[in-house]
Short mmCIF file of C-alpha atoms in Angstrom, two decimals:
data_model
loop_
_atom_site.label_atom_id
_atom_site.label_comp_id
_atom_site.label_asym_id
_atom_site.label_seq_id
_atom_site.Cartn_x
_atom_site.Cartn_y
_atom_site.Cartn_z
CA ILE Z 18 -1.89 10.25 24.72
CA LYS Z 19 -0.81 13.71 25.29
CA PRO Z 20 -2.01 16.40 22.74
CA TRP Z 21 1.21 16.45 20.70
CA GLU Z 22 1.57 12.72 20.54
CA TYR Z 23 0.45 10.11 17.91
CA GLY Z 24 0.05 6.52 17.91
CA LEU Z 25 -0.09 3.65 15.18
CA GLY Z 26 -3.24 1.75 14.91
CA ASP Z 27 -4.86 -0.74 12.70
CA LYS Z 28 -8.13 -0.16 10.75
CA GLY Z 29 -10.11 -0.48 13.97
CA TYR Z 30 -8.88 3.01 15.04
CA VAL Z 31 -10.09 4.88 11.91
CA GLY Z 32 -11.70 8.04 13.18
CA CYS Z 33 -9.49 8.44 16.39
CA PRO Z 34 -7.88 11.84 15.97
CA GLN Z 35 -4.53 11.01 17.23
CA ILE Z 36 -4.16 7.51 15.86
CA ILE Z 37 -2.44 7.13 12.37
CA THR Z 38 -4.08 4.23 10.41
CA GLU Z 39 -3.89 2.83 6.99
CA TRP Z 40 -5.77 4.13 4.09
CA LYS Z 41 -8.52 1.74 3.14
CA GLY Z 42 -10.90 1.15 0.21
CA ASP Z 43 -10.58 0.49 -3.51
CA GLY Z 44 -8.66 2.59 -5.83
CA LEU Z 45 -5.74 3.70 -3.63
CA THR Z 46 -3.12 5.81 -5.09
CA ARG Z 47 0.48 4.45 -5.34
CA ARG Z 48 1.43 6.73 -2.57
CA GLN Z 49 -1.37 5.62 -0.35
CA ILE Z 50 -0.39 2.11 -0.86
CA GLU Z 51 3.20 2.76 -0.08
CA PHE Z 52 2.16 4.55 3.10
CA ASN Z 53 0.23 1.53 4.00
CA LEU Z 54 3.21 -0.74 3.55
CA MET Z 55 5.50 1.49 5.62
CA LEU Z 56 2.76 1.70 8.42
CA GLN Z 57 2.42 -2.08 8.34
CA HIS Z 58 6.29 -2.49 8.72
CA TYR Z 59 6.35 -0.25 11.79
CA ARG Z 60 3.36 -1.64 13.44
CA GLY Z 61 4.75 -5.22 12.90
CA ARG Z 62 8.07 -4.22 14.43
CA VAL Z 63 6.26 -2.79 17.51
CA GLU Z 64 4.10 -5.78 17.91
CA HIS Z 65 7.36 -8.04 17.57
CA LEU Z 66 9.02 -5.95 20.20
CA ILE Z 67 6.04 -6.20 22.61
CA SER Z 68 6.05 -10.02 22.12
CA GLU Z 69 9.76 -10.14 22.90
CA MET Z 70 9.21 -8.19 26.06
CA VAL Z 71 6.36 -10.38 27.15
CA GLN Z 72 8.42 -13.59 26.38
CA SER Z 73 11.54 -12.26 28.25
CA ARG Z 74 9.63 -11.22 31.24
CA ARG Z 75 8.07 -14.79 31.51
CA ALA Z 76 11.55 -15.99 31.18
CA LEU Z 77 12.81 -13.82 34.06
CA ASN Z 78 9.99 -14.65 36.41
CA THR Z 79 10.34 -18.48 36.02
CA ARG Z 80 12.53 -20.34 38.44
CA TRP Z 81 15.44 -21.91 36.91
CA HIS Z 82 15.71 -25.78 37.18
CA GLY Z 83 19.16 -26.61 36.27
CA SER Z 84 22.77 -25.52 36.68
CA PHE Z 85 23.93 -22.01 36.07
CA LEU Z 86 26.78 -23.34 33.84
CA ALA Z 87 24.20 -25.16 31.53
CA HIS Z 88 22.13 -21.98 31.44
CA ARG Z 89 25.09 -20.00 30.16
CA ALA Z 90 25.92 -22.71 27.73
CA CYS Z 91 22.45 -22.72 26.34
CA ALA Z 92 21.69 -18.92 26.40
CA PRO Z 93 19.99 -18.36 23.00
CA SER Z 94 21.52 -14.90 22.30
CA ALA Z 95 24.41 -12.64 23.05
CA ARG Z 96 22.15 -10.34 24.90
CA CYS Z 97 21.13 -13.25 27.35
CA SER Z 98 24.64 -14.14 27.73
CA ARG Z 99 25.64 -10.58 28.77
CA TRP Z 100 22.71 -10.48 31.18
CA ALA Z 101 23.81 -13.83 32.78
CA ARG Z 102 27.30 -12.34 33.33
CA GLY Z 103 25.85 -9.34 34.93
CA SER Z 104 27.10 -6.83 32.09
CA GLY Z 105 23.79 -6.10 30.45
#
């Protein structure tokens, strides 16, 4: 991490100067609880995107055993369909 950058982390990163973590302990203020919820939302989104990238990489590195027409018909999302046509 560069000196001007910050990262999001779970409670295992408490004490790391450039990692933003949740507040912990009993008696948190409403503002601290709201901050924790916001942080959990963004950390969850990042984890979801990483999971999508890992899964799509596996799909792109696996040999297709079937016809290209069947692949296009079964493409699970518009993004995959655009990729199959060569426009995305």
